[in-house]
């Protein structure tokens, strides 16, 4: 070997975010002039600089280079002893590479960050926030989590109550807040609370949040019950004090008046929309239909003994698969996912909660819709399609409703058969809450959003104009 090296000192200590220097001496013990190149290696090499990077020595002479270590104040700078090395390559004899080694001790530091997700939760009986705890130090973090509030108005169920977090990692702690008193009547009340991250030998890290407790019943309902009770008591007292004498003559007059006011059997109005199927939360799908919408004559109504049908077409990625993914991440929410079968394109990918399905400005009509809901007790629907034989300027209703009682199932409205006509409009409803729609009709701008209550109400998405095409939709629940 033609080189002698020495590290001064061989072991050094440095704080993350700071720096330290080590001197390396080397002597050319060969008999020729040589130039040496220096390259840091090992786990601390990214934070190591060598000055100068090359050194030229005559035979028998000694030179010095400085190694500067500057680890960042991040979890990557692992606390404790870390070996390091410098590869020295002679230019004249590259095969005679020398790698002197040393030891660098990085001091530990702790840094913790905590955040409530979401910072404000609402509920009548409980709230469920999550606390995200990030370990930004370079040592393992062991901590416990506790909850508190002014006035001891809430109880806390925290899981897990103790966490161990590796450097650069995070842990999520689930908390369930329960009010000690229920607000039976009245508005909402805000209850501030604090979740504290406790570590040994340090002050607690507090994270503040707000629980908004809602009243079980609105205040106006209590007033209504009070007024109703007072009226009922007054009526009973008057009835006891004076009981009218009802005779046979009055009965005959009542019967005569009832006969006079009874509607004529021949007077029957044709509804503009098909009657929705009578659905409950329990019966099987085959029994969910009442009278179907129209008989295909294009009059927008029509009677029918046809029962609501349930169609379930297996697809690789349908509205049901999309809404079930949303339900997994948000089990307490209300969602609707849907996709459109577009002329000359086929089925599009499903979209959800107010996103556009279909096409805009391309003159392509929708032939069929696939709708799936979650949190609203199923859906039902029927489509009005183009009628080439129309005599009143309106389309015609499909002969059968499609109805899905359960959430998370595909409900197909319309038809994708080649010779079946495109959709002019459609109607739909849900089992609870509201059904809302916004539509884009050919040669027109987007309509304003319309909303209707749950069944038996119907939400009409579009117009009955037989000359228009349904191009795009946006649905929400």
Short mmCIF file of N, CA, C and O in Angstrom, two decimals, residues 269-278 289-304 306 308 380-385 394-402 413 425-429 455-461 463-464:
data_model
loop_
_atom_site.label_atom_id
_atom_site.label_comp_id
_atom_site.label_asym_id
_atom_site.label_seq_id
_atom_site.Cartn_x
_atom_site.Cartn_y
_atom_site.Cartn_z
N UNK A 269 -108.92 11.49 -14.09
CA UNK A 269 -107.88 12.29 -14.75
C UNK A 269 -106.70 11.42 -15.11
O UNK A 269 -106.30 10.56 -14.34
N UNK A 270 -106.11 11.65 -16.25
CA UNK A 270 -104.91 10.91 -16.67
C UNK A 270 -103.69 11.63 -16.11
O UNK A 270 -103.43 12.78 -16.46
N UNK A 271 -102.89 10.99 -15.25
CA UNK A 271 -101.74 11.67 -14.63
C UNK A 271 -100.66 11.96 -15.66
O UNK A 271 -100.47 11.21 -16.61
N UNK A 272 -99.96 13.06 -15.43
CA UNK A 272 -98.88 13.43 -16.34
C UNK A 272 -97.68 12.54 -16.17
O UNK A 272 -96.87 12.40 -17.06
N UNK A 273 -97.51 11.94 -14.98
CA UNK A 273 -96.36 11.07 -14.71
C UNK A 273 -96.85 9.67 -14.39
O UNK A 273 -97.95 9.50 -13.87
N UNK A 274 -96.05 8.65 -14.62
CA UNK A 274 -96.46 7.29 -14.26
C UNK A 274 -96.47 7.14 -12.76
O UNK A 274 -95.64 7.70 -12.07
N UNK A 275 -97.44 6.40 -12.20
CA UNK A 275 -97.46 6.21 -10.74
C UNK A 275 -96.27 5.40 -10.28
O UNK A 275 -95.93 4.40 -10.89
N UNK A 276 -95.63 5.88 -9.22
CA UNK A 276 -94.45 5.19 -8.69
C UNK A 276 -94.86 3.91 -7.99
O UNK A 276 -95.96 3.82 -7.46
N UNK A 277 -93.99 2.89 -7.96
CA UNK A 277 -94.32 1.65 -7.26
C UNK A 277 -94.41 1.89 -5.77
O UNK A 277 -93.67 2.68 -5.21
N UNK A 278 -95.36 1.20 -5.09
CA UNK A 278 -95.49 1.31 -3.64
C UNK A 278 -94.44 0.41 -3.02
O UNK A 278 -94.51 -0.81 -3.12
N UNK A 289 -93.40 -3.32 -7.04
CA UNK A 289 -94.06 -2.46 -8.04
C UNK A 289 -95.53 -2.31 -7.78
O UNK A 289 -96.21 -3.24 -7.36
N UNK A 290 -96.05 -1.09 -8.04
CA UNK A 290 -97.49 -0.88 -8.08
C UNK A 290 -97.85 -0.79 -9.54
O UNK A 290 -97.31 -1.50 -10.37
N UNK A 291 -98.73 0.12 -9.91
CA UNK A 291 -99.07 0.27 -11.32
C UNK A 291 -97.90 0.82 -12.07
O UNK A 291 -97.21 1.69 -11.60
N UNK A 292 -97.63 0.33 -13.30
CA UNK A 292 -96.51 0.82 -14.09
C UNK A 292 -96.83 2.18 -14.62
O UNK A 292 -97.97 2.62 -14.60
N UNK A 293 -95.76 2.85 -15.18
CA UNK A 293 -95.95 4.23 -15.58
C UNK A 293 -96.88 4.41 -16.74
O UNK A 293 -97.93 4.99 -16.61
N UNK A 294 -96.57 3.96 -17.95
CA UNK A 294 -97.39 4.25 -19.11
C UNK A 294 -97.52 3.01 -19.96
O UNK A 294 -96.76 2.08 -19.84
N UNK A 295 -98.43 3.01 -20.89
CA UNK A 295 -98.67 1.85 -21.75
C UNK A 295 -97.97 1.97 -23.08
O UNK A 295 -98.18 1.19 -23.98
N UNK A 296 -97.08 2.97 -23.21
CA UNK A 296 -96.34 3.13 -24.45
C UNK A 296 -97.07 3.93 -25.48
O UNK A 296 -96.62 4.04 -26.61
N UNK A 297 -98.22 4.52 -25.14
CA UNK A 297 -98.97 5.29 -26.12
C UNK A 297 -98.52 6.72 -26.21
O UNK A 297 -98.98 7.47 -27.04
N UNK A 298 -97.60 7.16 -25.34
CA UNK A 298 -97.06 8.52 -25.42
C UNK A 298 -97.90 9.53 -24.74
O UNK A 298 -97.70 10.71 -24.94
N UNK A 299 -98.89 9.15 -23.89
CA UNK A 299 -99.71 10.17 -23.25
C UNK A 299 -99.16 10.58 -21.92
O UNK A 299 -99.77 11.34 -21.18
N UNK A 300 -97.99 10.06 -21.51
CA UNK A 300 -97.37 10.48 -20.27
C UNK A 300 -97.98 9.84 -19.06
O UNK A 300 -97.54 10.07 -17.97
N UNK A 301 -99.01 9.04 -19.14
CA UNK A 301 -99.62 8.45 -17.95
C UNK A 301 -99.97 7.03 -18.25
O UNK A 301 -99.14 6.21 -18.56
N UNK A 302 -101.26 6.71 -18.20
CA UNK A 302 -101.70 5.38 -18.56
C UNK A 302 -101.77 4.50 -17.36
O UNK A 302 -101.00 4.61 -16.44
N UNK A 303 -102.70 3.61 -17.37
CA UNK A 303 -102.81 2.66 -16.27
C UNK A 303 -101.95 1.47 -16.55
O UNK A 303 -101.20 1.40 -17.49
N UNK A 304 -102.10 0.48 -15.77
CA UNK A 304 -101.37 -0.71 -16.08
C UNK A 304 -101.34 -1.64 -14.91
O UNK A 304 -101.23 -1.21 -13.77
N UNK A 306 -98.97 -3.82 -14.96
CA UNK A 306 -97.59 -4.29 -14.98
C UNK A 306 -96.91 -3.97 -13.66
O UNK A 306 -97.02 -2.88 -13.16
N UNK A 308 -93.64 -3.48 -11.05
CA UNK A 308 -92.27 -2.95 -11.14
C UNK A 308 -91.30 -4.11 -11.27
O UNK A 308 -91.43 -5.13 -10.61
N UNK A 380 -86.27 4.01 -7.16
CA UNK A 380 -87.16 3.52 -8.21
C UNK A 380 -87.15 4.54 -9.34
O UNK A 380 -86.86 5.73 -9.12
N UNK A 381 -87.46 4.09 -10.57
CA UNK A 381 -87.43 5.03 -11.68
C UNK A 381 -88.12 4.50 -12.92
O UNK A 381 -88.39 3.31 -13.04
N UNK A 382 -88.39 5.42 -13.84
CA UNK A 382 -88.96 5.07 -15.14
C UNK A 382 -88.50 6.11 -16.16
O UNK A 382 -88.21 7.25 -15.80
N UNK A 383 -88.42 5.70 -17.41
CA UNK A 383 -87.89 6.56 -18.46
C UNK A 383 -88.98 6.90 -19.47
O UNK A 383 -89.80 6.05 -19.83
N UNK A 384 -88.99 8.18 -19.94
CA UNK A 384 -89.79 8.57 -21.10
C UNK A 384 -88.86 8.58 -22.31
O UNK A 384 -87.81 9.22 -22.27
N UNK A 385 -89.21 7.84 -23.35
CA UNK A 385 -88.36 7.70 -24.53
C UNK A 385 -89.03 8.34 -25.74
O UNK A 385 -90.22 8.66 -25.74
N UNK A 394 -95.29 14.71 -27.09
CA UNK A 394 -94.58 14.15 -25.94
C UNK A 394 -94.04 12.78 -26.28
O UNK A 394 -94.51 12.12 -27.22
N UNK A 395 -93.02 12.36 -25.49
CA UNK A 395 -92.52 11.01 -25.62
C UNK A 395 -93.47 10.01 -24.99
O UNK A 395 -94.57 10.36 -24.56
N UNK A 396 -93.03 8.77 -24.89
CA UNK A 396 -93.85 7.73 -24.28
C UNK A 396 -93.09 7.11 -23.12
O UNK A 396 -91.85 7.02 -23.13
N UNK A 397 -93.80 6.68 -22.09
CA UNK A 397 -93.17 6.07 -20.91
C UNK A 397 -92.86 4.60 -21.18
O UNK A 397 -93.60 3.91 -21.88
N UNK A 398 -91.76 4.14 -20.62
CA UNK A 398 -91.44 2.72 -20.68
C UNK A 398 -92.54 1.95 -19.96
O UNK A 398 -93.15 2.44 -19.01
N UNK A 399 -92.84 0.71 -20.37
CA UNK A 399 -93.99 0.00 -19.80
C UNK A 399 -93.82 -0.36 -18.34
O UNK A 399 -94.81 -0.48 -17.62
N UNK A 400 -92.60 -0.52 -17.84
CA UNK A 400 -92.41 -0.98 -16.47
C UNK A 400 -91.46 -0.07 -15.70
O UNK A 400 -90.48 0.44 -16.25
N UNK A 401 -91.75 0.09 -14.42
CA UNK A 401 -90.81 0.74 -13.50
C UNK A 401 -89.69 -0.24 -13.16
O UNK A 401 -89.87 -1.46 -13.21
N UNK A 402 -88.56 0.32 -12.78
CA UNK A 402 -87.50 -0.49 -12.16
C UNK A 402 -87.35 0.00 -10.74
O UNK A 402 -87.28 1.20 -10.49
N UNK A 413 -82.52 2.08 -15.67
CA UNK A 413 -83.67 2.83 -16.15
C UNK A 413 -83.46 3.09 -17.65
O UNK A 413 -82.49 3.74 -18.03
N UNK A 425 -86.67 12.05 -21.10
CA UNK A 425 -86.57 12.45 -19.69
C UNK A 425 -86.74 11.20 -18.85
O UNK A 425 -86.91 10.09 -19.38
N UNK A 426 -86.68 11.33 -17.54
CA UNK A 426 -86.94 10.21 -16.64
C UNK A 426 -87.40 10.76 -15.30
O UNK A 426 -87.22 11.94 -14.98
N UNK A 427 -88.05 9.91 -14.52
CA UNK A 427 -88.46 10.24 -13.15
C UNK A 427 -87.85 9.21 -12.21
O UNK A 427 -87.62 8.06 -12.59
N UNK A 428 -87.59 9.63 -10.97
CA UNK A 428 -87.02 8.71 -9.99
C UNK A 428 -87.35 9.22 -8.59
O UNK A 428 -87.73 10.38 -8.41
N UNK A 429 -87.21 8.37 -7.60
CA UNK A 429 -87.33 8.76 -6.20
C UNK A 429 -86.52 7.82 -5.33
O UNK A 429 -85.95 6.83 -5.81
N UNK A 455 -90.29 8.95 -1.60
CA UNK A 455 -91.53 8.37 -2.08
C UNK A 455 -92.67 8.56 -1.09
O UNK A 455 -92.43 8.56 0.11
N UNK A 456 -93.90 8.90 -1.57
CA UNK A 456 -94.33 8.69 -2.97
C UNK A 456 -94.02 9.85 -3.91
O UNK A 456 -94.46 9.83 -5.04
N UNK A 457 -93.32 10.93 -3.44
CA UNK A 457 -92.98 12.02 -4.35
C UNK A 457 -92.06 11.53 -5.45
O UNK A 457 -91.25 10.60 -5.26
N UNK A 458 -92.11 12.18 -6.62
CA UNK A 458 -91.25 11.85 -7.75
C UNK A 458 -90.44 13.07 -8.15
O UNK A 458 -90.94 14.19 -8.11
N UNK A 459 -89.22 12.83 -8.55
CA UNK A 459 -88.38 13.90 -9.09
C UNK A 459 -88.32 13.73 -10.61
O UNK A 459 -87.88 12.70 -11.11
N UNK A 460 -88.78 14.76 -11.35
CA UNK A 460 -88.78 14.71 -12.81
C UNK A 460 -87.52 15.37 -13.33
O UNK A 460 -87.27 16.55 -13.07
N UNK A 461 -86.70 14.60 -14.06
CA UNK A 461 -85.43 15.10 -14.56
C UNK A 461 -85.56 15.40 -16.04
O UNK A 461 -85.31 14.54 -16.88
N UNK A 463 -87.79 17.37 -19.50
CA UNK A 463 -89.06 17.81 -20.04
C UNK A 463 -89.69 16.67 -20.84
O UNK A 463 -89.05 15.65 -21.09
N UNK A 464 -90.94 16.86 -21.26
CA UNK A 464 -91.64 15.80 -21.99
C UNK A 464 -91.60 16.01 -23.50
O UNK A 464 -92.31 15.34 -24.25
#
